[in-house]
PDB file of N, CA and C in Angstrom:
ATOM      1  N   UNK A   1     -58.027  11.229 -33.712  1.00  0.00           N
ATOM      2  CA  UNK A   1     -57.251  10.143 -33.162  1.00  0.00           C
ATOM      3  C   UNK A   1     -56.303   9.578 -34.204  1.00  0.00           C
ATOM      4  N   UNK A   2     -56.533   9.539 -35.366  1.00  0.00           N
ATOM      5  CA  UNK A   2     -56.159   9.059 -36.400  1.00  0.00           C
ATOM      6  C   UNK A   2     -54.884   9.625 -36.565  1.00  0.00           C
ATOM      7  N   UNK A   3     -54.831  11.384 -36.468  1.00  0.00           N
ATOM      8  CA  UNK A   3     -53.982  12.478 -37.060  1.00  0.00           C
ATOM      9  C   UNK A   3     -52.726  12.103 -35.715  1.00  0.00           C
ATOM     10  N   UNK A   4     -52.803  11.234 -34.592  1.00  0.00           N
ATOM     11  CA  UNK A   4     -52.340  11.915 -33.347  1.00  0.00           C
ATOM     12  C   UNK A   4     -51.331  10.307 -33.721  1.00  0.00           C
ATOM     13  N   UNK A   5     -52.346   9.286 -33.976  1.00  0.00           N
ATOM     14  CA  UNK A   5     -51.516   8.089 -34.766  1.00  0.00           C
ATOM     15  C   UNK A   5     -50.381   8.079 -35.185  1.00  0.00           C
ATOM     16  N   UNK A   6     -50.575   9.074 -36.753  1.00  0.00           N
ATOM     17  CA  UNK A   6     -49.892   9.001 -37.698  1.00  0.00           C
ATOM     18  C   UNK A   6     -48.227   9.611 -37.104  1.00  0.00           C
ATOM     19  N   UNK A   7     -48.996  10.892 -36.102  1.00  0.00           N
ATOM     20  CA  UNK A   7     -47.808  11.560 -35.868  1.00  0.00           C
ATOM     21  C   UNK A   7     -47.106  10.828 -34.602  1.00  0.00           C
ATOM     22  N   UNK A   8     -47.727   9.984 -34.400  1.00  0.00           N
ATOM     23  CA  UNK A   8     -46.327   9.166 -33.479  1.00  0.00           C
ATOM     24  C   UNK A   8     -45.545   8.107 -34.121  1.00  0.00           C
ATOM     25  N   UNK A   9     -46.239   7.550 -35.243  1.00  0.00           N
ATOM     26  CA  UNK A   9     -45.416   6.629 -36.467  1.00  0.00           C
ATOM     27  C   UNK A   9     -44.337   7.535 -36.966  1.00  0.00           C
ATOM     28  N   UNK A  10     -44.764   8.550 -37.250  1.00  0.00           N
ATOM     29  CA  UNK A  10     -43.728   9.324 -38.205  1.00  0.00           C
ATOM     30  C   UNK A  10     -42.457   9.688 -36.984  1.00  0.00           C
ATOM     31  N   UNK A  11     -42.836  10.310 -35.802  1.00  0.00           N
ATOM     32  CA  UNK A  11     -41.929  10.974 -35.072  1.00  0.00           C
ATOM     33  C   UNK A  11     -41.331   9.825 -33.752  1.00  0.00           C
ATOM     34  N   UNK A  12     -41.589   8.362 -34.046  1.00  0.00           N
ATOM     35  CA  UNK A  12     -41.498   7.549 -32.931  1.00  0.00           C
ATOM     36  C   UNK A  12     -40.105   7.841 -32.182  1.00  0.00           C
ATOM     37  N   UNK A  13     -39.098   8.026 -33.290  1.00  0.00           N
ATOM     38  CA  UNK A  13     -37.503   7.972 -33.178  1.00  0.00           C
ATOM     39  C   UNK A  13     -37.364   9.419 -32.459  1.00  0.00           C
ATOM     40  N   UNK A  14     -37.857  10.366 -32.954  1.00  0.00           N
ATOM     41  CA  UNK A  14     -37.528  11.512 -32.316  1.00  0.00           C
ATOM     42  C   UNK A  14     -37.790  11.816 -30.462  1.00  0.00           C
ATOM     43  N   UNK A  15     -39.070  11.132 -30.525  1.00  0.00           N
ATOM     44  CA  UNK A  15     -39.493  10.968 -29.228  1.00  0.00           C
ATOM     45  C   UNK A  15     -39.084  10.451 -28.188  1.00  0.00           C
ATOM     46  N   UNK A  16     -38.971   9.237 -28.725  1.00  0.00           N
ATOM     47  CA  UNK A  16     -37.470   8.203 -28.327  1.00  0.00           C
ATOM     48  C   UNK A  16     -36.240   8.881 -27.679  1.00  0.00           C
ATOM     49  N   UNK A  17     -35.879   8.956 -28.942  1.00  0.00           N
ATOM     50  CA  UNK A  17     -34.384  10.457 -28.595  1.00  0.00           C
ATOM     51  C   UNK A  17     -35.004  11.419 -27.372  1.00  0.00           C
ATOM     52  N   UNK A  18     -35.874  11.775 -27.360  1.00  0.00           N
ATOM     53  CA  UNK A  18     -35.961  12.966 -26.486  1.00  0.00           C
ATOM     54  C   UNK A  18     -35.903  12.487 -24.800  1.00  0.00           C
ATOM     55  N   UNK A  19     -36.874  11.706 -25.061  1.00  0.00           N
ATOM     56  CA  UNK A  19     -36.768  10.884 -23.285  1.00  0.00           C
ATOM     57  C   UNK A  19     -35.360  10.033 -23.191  1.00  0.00           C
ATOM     58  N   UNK A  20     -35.179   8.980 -23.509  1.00  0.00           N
ATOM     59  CA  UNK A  20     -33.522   9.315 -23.460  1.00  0.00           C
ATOM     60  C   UNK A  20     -32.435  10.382 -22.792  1.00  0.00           C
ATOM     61  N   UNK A  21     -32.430  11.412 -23.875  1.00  0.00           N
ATOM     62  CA  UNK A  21     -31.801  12.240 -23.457  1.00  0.00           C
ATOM     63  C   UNK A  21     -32.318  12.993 -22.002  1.00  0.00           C
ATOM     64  N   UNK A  22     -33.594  13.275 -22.100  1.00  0.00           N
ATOM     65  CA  UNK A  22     -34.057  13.822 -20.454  1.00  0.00           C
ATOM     66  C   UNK A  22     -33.945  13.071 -19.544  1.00  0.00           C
ATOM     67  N   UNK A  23     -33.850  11.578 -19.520  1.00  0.00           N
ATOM     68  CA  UNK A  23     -33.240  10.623 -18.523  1.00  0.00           C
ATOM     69  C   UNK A  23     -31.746  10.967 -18.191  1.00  0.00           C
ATOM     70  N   UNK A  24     -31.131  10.669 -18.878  1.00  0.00           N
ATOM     71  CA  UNK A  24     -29.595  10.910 -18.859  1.00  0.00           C
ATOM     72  C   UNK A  24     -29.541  12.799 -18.536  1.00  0.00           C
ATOM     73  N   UNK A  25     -29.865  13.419 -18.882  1.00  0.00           N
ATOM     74  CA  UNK A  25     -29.980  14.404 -18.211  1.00  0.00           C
ATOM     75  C   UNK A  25     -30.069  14.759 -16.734  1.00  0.00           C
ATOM     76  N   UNK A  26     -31.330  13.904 -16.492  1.00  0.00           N
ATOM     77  CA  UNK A  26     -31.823  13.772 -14.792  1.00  0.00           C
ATOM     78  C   UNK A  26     -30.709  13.613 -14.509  1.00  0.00           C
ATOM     79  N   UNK A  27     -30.054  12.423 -14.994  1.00  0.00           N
ATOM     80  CA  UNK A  27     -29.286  11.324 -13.741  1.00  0.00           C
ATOM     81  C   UNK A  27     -27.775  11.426 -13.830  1.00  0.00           C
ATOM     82  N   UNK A  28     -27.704  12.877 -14.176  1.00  0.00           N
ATOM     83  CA  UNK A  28     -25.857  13.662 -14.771  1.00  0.00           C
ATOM     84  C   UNK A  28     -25.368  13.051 -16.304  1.00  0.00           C
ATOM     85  N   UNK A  29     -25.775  11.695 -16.482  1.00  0.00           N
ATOM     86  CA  UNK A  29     -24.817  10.979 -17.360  1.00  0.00           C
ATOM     87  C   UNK A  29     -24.169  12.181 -18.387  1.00  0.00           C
ATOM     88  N   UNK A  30     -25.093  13.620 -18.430  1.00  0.00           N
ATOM     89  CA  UNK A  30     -24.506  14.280 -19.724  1.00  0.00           C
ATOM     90  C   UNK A  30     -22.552  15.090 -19.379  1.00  0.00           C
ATOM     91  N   UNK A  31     -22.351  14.491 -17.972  1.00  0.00           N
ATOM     92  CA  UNK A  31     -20.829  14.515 -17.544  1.00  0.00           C
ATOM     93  C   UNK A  31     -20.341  13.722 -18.244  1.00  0.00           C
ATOM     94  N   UNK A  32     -20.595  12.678 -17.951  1.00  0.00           N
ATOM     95  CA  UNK A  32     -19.857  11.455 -17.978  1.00  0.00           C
ATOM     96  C   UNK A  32     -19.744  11.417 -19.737  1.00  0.00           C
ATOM     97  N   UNK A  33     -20.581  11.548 -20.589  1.00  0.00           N
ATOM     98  CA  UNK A  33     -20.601  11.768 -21.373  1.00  0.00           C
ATOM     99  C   UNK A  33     -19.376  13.066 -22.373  1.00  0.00           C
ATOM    100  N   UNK A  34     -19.314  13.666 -21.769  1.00  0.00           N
ATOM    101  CA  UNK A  34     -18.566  14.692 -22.142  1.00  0.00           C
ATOM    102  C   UNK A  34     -17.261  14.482 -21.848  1.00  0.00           C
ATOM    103  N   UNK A  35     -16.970  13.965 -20.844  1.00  0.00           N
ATOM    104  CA  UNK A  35     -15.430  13.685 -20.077  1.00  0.00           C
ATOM    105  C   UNK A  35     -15.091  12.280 -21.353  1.00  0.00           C
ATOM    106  N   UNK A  36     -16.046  11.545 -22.024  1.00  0.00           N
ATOM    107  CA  UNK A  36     -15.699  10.725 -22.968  1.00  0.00           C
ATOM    108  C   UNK A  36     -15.549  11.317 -24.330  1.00  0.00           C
ATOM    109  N   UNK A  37     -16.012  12.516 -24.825  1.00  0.00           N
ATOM    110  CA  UNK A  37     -16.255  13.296 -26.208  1.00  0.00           C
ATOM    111  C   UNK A  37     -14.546  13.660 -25.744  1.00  0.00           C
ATOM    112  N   UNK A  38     -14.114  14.209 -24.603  1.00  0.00           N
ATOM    113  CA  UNK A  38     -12.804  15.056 -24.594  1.00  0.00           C
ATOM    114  C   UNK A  38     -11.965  14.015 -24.886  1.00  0.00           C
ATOM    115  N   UNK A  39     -11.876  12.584 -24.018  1.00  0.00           N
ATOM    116  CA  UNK A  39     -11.006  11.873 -24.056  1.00  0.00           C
ATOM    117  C   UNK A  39     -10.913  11.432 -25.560  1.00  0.00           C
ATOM    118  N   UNK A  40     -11.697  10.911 -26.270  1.00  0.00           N
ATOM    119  CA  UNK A  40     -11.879  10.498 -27.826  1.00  0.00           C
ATOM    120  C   UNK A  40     -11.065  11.680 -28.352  1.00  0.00           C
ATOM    121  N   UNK A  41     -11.349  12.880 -28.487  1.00  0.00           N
ATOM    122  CA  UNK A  41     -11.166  14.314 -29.275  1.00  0.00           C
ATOM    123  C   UNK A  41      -9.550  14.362 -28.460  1.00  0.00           C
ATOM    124  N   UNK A  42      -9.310  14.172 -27.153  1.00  0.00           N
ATOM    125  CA  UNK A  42      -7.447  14.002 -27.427  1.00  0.00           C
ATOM    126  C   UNK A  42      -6.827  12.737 -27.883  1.00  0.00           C
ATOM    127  N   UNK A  43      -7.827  11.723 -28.030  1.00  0.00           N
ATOM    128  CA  UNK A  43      -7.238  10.787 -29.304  1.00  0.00           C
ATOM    129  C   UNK A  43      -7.094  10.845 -30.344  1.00  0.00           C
ATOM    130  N   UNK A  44      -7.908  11.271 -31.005  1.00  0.00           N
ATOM    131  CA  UNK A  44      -8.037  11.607 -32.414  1.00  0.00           C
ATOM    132  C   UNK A  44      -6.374  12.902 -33.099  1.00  0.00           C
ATOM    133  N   UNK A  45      -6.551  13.997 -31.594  1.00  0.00           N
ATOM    134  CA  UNK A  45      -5.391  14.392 -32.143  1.00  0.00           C
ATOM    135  C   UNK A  45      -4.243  13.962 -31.816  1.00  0.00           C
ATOM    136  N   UNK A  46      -3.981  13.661 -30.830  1.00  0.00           N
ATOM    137  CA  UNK A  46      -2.958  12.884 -30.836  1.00  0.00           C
ATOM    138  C   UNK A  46      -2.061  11.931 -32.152  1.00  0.00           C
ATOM    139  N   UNK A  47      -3.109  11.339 -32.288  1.00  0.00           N
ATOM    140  CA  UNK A  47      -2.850  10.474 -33.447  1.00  0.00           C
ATOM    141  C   UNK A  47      -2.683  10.912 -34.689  1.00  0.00           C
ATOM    142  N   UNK A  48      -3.326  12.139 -35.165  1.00  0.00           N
ATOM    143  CA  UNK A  48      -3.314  12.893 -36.214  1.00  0.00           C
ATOM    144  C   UNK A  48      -1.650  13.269 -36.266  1.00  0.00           C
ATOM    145  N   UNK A  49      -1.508  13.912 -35.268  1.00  0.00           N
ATOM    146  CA  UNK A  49      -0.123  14.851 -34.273  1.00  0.00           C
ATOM    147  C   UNK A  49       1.138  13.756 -34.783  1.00  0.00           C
ATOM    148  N   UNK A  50       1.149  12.544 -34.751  1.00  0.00           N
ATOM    149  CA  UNK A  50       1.633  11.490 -34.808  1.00  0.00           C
ATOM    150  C   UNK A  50       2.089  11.299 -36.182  1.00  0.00           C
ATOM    151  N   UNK A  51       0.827  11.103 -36.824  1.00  0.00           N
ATOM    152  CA  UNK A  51       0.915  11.024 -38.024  1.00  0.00           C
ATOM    153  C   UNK A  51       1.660  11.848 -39.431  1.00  0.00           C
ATOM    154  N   UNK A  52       0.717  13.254 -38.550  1.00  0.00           N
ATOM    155  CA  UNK A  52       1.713  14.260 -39.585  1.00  0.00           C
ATOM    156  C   UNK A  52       2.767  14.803 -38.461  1.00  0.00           C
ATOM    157  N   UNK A  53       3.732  14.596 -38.336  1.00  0.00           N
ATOM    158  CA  UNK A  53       3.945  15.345 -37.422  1.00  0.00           C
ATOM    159  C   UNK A  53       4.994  16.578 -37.844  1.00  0.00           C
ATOM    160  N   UNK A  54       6.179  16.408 -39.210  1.00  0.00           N
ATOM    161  CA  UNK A  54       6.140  17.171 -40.128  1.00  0.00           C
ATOM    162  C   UNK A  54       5.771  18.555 -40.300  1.00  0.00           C
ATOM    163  N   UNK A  55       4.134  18.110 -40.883  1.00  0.00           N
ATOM    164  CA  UNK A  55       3.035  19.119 -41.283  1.00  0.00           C
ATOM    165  C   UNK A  55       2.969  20.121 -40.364  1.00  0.00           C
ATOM    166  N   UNK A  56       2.672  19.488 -38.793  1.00  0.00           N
ATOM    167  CA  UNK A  56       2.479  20.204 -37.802  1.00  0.00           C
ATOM    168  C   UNK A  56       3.508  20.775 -37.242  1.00  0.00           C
ATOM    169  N   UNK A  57       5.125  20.469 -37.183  1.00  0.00           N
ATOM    170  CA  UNK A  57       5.806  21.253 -36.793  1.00  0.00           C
ATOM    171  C   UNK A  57       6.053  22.393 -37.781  1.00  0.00           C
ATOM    172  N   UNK A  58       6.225  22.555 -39.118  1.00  0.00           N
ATOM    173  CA  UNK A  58       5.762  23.777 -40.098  1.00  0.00           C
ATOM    174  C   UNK A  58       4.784  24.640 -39.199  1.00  0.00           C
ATOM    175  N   UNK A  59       3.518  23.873 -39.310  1.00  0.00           N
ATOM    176  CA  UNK A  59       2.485  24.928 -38.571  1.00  0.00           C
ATOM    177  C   UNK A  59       2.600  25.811 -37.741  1.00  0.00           C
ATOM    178  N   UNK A  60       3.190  24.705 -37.123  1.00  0.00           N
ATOM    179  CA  UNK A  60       3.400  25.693 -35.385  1.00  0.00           C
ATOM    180  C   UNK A  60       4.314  26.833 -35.493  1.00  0.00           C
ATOM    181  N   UNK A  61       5.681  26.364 -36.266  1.00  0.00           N
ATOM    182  CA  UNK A  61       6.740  27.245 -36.556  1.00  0.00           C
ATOM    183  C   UNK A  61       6.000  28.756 -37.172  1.00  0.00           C
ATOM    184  N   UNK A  62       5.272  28.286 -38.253  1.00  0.00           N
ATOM    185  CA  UNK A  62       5.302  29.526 -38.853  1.00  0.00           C
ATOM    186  C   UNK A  62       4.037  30.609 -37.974  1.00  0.00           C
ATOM    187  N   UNK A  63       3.510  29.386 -37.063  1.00  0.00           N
ATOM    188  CA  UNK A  63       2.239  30.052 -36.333  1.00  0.00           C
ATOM    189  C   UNK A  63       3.127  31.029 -35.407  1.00  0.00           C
ATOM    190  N   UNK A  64       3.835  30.744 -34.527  1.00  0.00           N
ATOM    191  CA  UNK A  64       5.020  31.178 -33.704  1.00  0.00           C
ATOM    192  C   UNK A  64       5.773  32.166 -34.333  1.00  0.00           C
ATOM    193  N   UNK A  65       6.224  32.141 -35.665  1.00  0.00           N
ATOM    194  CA  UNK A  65       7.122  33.352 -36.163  1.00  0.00           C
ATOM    195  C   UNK A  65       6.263  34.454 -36.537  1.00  0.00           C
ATOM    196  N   UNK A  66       4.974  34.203 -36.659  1.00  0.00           N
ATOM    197  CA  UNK A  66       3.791  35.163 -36.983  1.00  0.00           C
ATOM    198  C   UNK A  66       3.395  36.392 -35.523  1.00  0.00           C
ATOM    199  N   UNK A  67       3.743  35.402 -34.461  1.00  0.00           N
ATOM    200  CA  UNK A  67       3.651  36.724 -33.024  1.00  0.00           C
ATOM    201  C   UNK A  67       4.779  37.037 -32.625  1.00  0.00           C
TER     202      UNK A  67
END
């Protein structure tokens, strides 16, 4: 009983995490979730795109004269 203790002190967080995630699993959220990873990830470049934008027209150019 002792050994079964210890190992739920040590692993409380993991366990945690796991039901969690199998909830949100059940109940789709792992869509909804993803349709937010894409939207963030075309922010991020966007803004990058923005930033250098320079850098990136080089890129592309020389990516383009390469095919």
């Amino acid at each position: 009983m002792k050994d079964f203790e210890n190992f739920l002190k040590k692993y409380k967080g993991a366990i945690i995490g796991g039901l969690i995630a199998l909830v949100a699993l059940l109940l789709n959220f792992h869509k909804v979730l993803i349709w937010i990873i894409i939207i963030v990830a075309g922010i991020v470049i966007g803004n990058y795109i923005q930033n250098n934008k320079e850098f990136v027209k080089d890129k592309l150019k020389s990516y383009i004269d390469k095919l």
